[in-house]
Coordinates of N, CA and C in Angstrom, one line a residue:
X290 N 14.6 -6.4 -16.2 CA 14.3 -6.5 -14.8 C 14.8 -7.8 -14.3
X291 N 15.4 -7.7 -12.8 CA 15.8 -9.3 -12.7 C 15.0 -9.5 -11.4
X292 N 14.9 -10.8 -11.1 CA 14.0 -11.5 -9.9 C 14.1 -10.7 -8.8
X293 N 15.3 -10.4 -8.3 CA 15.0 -8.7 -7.5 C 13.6 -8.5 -7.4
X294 N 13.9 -7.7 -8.3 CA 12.8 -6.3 -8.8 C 11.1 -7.2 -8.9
X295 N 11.1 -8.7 -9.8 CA 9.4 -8.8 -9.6 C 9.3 -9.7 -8.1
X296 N 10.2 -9.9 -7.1 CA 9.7 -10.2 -6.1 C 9.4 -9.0 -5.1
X297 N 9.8 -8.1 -5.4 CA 10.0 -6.8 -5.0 C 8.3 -6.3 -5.2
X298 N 7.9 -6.4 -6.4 CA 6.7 -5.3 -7.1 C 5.7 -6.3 -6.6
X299 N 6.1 -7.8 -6.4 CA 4.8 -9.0 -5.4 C 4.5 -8.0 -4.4
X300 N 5.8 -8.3 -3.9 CA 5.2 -7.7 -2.0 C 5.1 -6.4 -1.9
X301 N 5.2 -5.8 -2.9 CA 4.6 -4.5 -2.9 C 2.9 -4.4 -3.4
X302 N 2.5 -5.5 -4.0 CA 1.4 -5.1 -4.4 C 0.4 -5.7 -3.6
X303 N 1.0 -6.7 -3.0 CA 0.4 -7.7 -1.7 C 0.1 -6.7 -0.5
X304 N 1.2 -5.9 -0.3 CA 0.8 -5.2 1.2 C -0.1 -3.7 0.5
X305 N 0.1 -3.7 -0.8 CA -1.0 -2.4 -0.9 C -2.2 -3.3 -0.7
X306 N -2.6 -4.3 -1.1 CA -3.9 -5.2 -1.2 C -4.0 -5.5 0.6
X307 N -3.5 -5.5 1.3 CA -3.9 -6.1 2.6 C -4.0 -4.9 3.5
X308 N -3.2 -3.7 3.3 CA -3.8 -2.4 3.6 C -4.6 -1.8 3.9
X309 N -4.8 -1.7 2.0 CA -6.7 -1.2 1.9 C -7.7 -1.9 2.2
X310 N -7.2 -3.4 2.2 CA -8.7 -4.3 2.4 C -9.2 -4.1 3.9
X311 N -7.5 -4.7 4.7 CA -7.8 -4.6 6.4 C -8.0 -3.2 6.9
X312 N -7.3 -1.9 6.5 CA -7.8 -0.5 6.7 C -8.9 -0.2 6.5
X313 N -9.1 -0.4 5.3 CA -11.0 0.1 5.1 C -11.9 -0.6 5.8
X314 N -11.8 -2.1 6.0 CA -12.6 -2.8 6.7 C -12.9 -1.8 8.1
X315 N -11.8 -1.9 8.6 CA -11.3 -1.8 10.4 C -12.1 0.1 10.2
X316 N -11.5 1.1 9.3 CA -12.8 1.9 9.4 C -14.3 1.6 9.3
X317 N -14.6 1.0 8.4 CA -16.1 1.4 8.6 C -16.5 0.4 9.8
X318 N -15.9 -0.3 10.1 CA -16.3 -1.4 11.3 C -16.1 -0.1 12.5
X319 N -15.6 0.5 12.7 CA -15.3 1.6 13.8 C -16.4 2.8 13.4
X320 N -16.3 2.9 12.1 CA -17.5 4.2 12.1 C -18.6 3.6 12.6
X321 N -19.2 2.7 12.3 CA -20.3 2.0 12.7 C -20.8 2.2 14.3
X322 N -19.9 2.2 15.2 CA -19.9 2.2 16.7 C -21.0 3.7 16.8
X323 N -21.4 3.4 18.0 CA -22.3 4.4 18.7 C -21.7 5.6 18.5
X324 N -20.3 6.3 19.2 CA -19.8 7.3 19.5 C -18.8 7.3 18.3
X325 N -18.6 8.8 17.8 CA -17.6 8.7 16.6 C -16.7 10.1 16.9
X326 N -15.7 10.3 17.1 CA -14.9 9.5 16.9 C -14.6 9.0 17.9
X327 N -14.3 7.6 17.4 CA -13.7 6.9 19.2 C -12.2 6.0 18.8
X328 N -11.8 5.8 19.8 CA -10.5 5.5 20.3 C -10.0 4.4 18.7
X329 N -10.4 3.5 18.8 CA -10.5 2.6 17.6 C -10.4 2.8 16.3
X330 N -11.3 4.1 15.9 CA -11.1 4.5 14.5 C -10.0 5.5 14.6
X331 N -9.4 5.7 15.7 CA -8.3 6.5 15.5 C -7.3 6.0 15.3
X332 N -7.0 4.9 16.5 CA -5.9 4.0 16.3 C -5.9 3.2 14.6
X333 N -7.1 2.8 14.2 CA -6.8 2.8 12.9 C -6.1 3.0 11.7
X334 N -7.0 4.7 11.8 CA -5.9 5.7 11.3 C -4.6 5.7 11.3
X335 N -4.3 5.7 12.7 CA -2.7 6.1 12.6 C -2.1 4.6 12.2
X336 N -2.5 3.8 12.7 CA -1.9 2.4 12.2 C -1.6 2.7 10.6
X337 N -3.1 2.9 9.5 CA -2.7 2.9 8.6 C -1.8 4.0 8.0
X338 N -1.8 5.2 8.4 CA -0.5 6.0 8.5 C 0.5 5.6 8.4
X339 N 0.9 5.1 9.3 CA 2.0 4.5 10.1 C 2.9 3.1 9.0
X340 N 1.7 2.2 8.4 CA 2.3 1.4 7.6 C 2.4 2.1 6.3
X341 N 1.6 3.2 5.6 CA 1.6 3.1 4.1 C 2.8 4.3 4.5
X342 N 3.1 4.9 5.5 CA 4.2 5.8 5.6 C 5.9 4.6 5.2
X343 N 5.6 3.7 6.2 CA 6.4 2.7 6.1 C 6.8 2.0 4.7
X344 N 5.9 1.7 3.8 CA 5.3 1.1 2.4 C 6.2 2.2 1.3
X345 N 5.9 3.7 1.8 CA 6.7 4.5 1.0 C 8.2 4.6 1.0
X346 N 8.6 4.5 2.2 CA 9.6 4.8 2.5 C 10.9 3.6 2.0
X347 N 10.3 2.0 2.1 CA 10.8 1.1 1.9 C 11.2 1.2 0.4
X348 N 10.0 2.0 -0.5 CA 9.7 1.6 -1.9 C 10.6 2.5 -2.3
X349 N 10.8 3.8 -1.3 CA 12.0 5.0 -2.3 C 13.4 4.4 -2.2
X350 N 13.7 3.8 -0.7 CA 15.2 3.1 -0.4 C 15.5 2.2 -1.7
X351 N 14.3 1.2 -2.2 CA 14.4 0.3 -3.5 C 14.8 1.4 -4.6
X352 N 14.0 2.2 -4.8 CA 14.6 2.9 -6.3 C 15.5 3.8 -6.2
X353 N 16.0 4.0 -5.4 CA 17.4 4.6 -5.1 C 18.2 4.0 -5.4
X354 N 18.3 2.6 -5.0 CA 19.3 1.8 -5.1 C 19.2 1.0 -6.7
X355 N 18.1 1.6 -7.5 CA 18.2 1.0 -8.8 C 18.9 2.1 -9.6
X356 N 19.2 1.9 -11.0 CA 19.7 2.5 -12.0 C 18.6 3.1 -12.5
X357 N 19.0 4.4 -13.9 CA 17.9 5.1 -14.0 C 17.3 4.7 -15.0
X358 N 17.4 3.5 -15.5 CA 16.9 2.6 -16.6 C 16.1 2.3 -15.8
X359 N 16.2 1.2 -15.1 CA 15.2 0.1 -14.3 C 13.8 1.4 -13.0
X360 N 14.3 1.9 -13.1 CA 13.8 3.0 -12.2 C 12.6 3.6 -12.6
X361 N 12.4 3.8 -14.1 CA 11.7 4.5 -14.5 C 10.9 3.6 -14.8
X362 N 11.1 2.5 -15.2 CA 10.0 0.7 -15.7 C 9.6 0.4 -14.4
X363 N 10.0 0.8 -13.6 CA 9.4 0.1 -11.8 C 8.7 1.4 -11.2
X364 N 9.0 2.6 -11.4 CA 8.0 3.4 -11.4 C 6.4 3.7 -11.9
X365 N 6.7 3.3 -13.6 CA 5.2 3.0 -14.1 C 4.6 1.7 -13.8
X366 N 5.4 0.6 -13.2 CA 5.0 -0.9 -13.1 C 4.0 -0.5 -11.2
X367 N 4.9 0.1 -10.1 CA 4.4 0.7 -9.2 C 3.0 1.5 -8.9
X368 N 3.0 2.4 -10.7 CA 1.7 2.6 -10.5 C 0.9 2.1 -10.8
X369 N 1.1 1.2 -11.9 CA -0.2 -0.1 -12.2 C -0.8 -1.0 -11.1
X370 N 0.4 -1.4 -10.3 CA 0.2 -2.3 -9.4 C -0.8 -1.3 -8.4
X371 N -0.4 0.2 -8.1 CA -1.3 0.8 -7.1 C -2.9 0.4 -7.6
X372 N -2.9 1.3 -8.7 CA -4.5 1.1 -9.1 C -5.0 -0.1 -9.4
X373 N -4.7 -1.4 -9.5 CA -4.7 -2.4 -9.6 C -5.5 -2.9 -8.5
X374 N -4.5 -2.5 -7.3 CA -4.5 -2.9 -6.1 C -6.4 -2.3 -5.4
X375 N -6.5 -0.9 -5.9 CA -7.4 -0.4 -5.3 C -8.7 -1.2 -5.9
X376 N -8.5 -1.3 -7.4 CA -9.6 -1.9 -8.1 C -10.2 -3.4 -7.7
X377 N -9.0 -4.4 -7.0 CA -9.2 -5.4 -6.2 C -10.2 -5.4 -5.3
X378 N -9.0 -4.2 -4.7 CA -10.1 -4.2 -2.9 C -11.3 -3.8 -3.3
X379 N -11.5 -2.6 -4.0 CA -13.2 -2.4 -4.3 C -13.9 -3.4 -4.5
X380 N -13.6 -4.0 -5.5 CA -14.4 -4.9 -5.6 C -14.8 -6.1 -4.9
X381 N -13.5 -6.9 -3.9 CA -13.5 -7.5 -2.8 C -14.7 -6.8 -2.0
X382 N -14.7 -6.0 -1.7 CA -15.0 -5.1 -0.3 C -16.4 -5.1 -0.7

């Protein structure tokens, strides 16, 4: 792997970590309101849509553009980092 690739799987595992922390927060902070659904937990939603749509998209353009060596080690590295990521926030949260 070269510096590429682990500055790559950082900010990859950084924006899954600030996702789920600030997404899940911003839902239950919205379910919480009087009226459900309302305007806020929707916007939410689609925000978080909108970026982990973005998060996927960035991450396939990267492994496309790798070899099928490196591809397949940044694949399982990708998934660690996911569940990692979630285990964080849980516990944060």
């Amino acid at each position: 792997m070269n510096k590429n690739s682990t500055w790559f799987l950082c900010g990859y595992g950084l924006a899954i970590i600030l996702l789920l922390y600030f997404g899940l927060n911003g839902l239950v902070v919205a379910v919480l309101n009087d009226t459900f659904p309302n305007a806020k937990f929707i916007i939410i939603l689609s925000l978080i849509l909108i970026v982990a749509w973005s998060i996927g998209l960035g991450t396939r353009r990267y492994l496309n553009s790798c070899t099928k060596e490196t591809r397949s080690k940044i694949r399982n590295l990708l998934l660690g980092i996911t569940v990692f990521s979630w285990i964080i926030v849980l516990i944060v949260i």
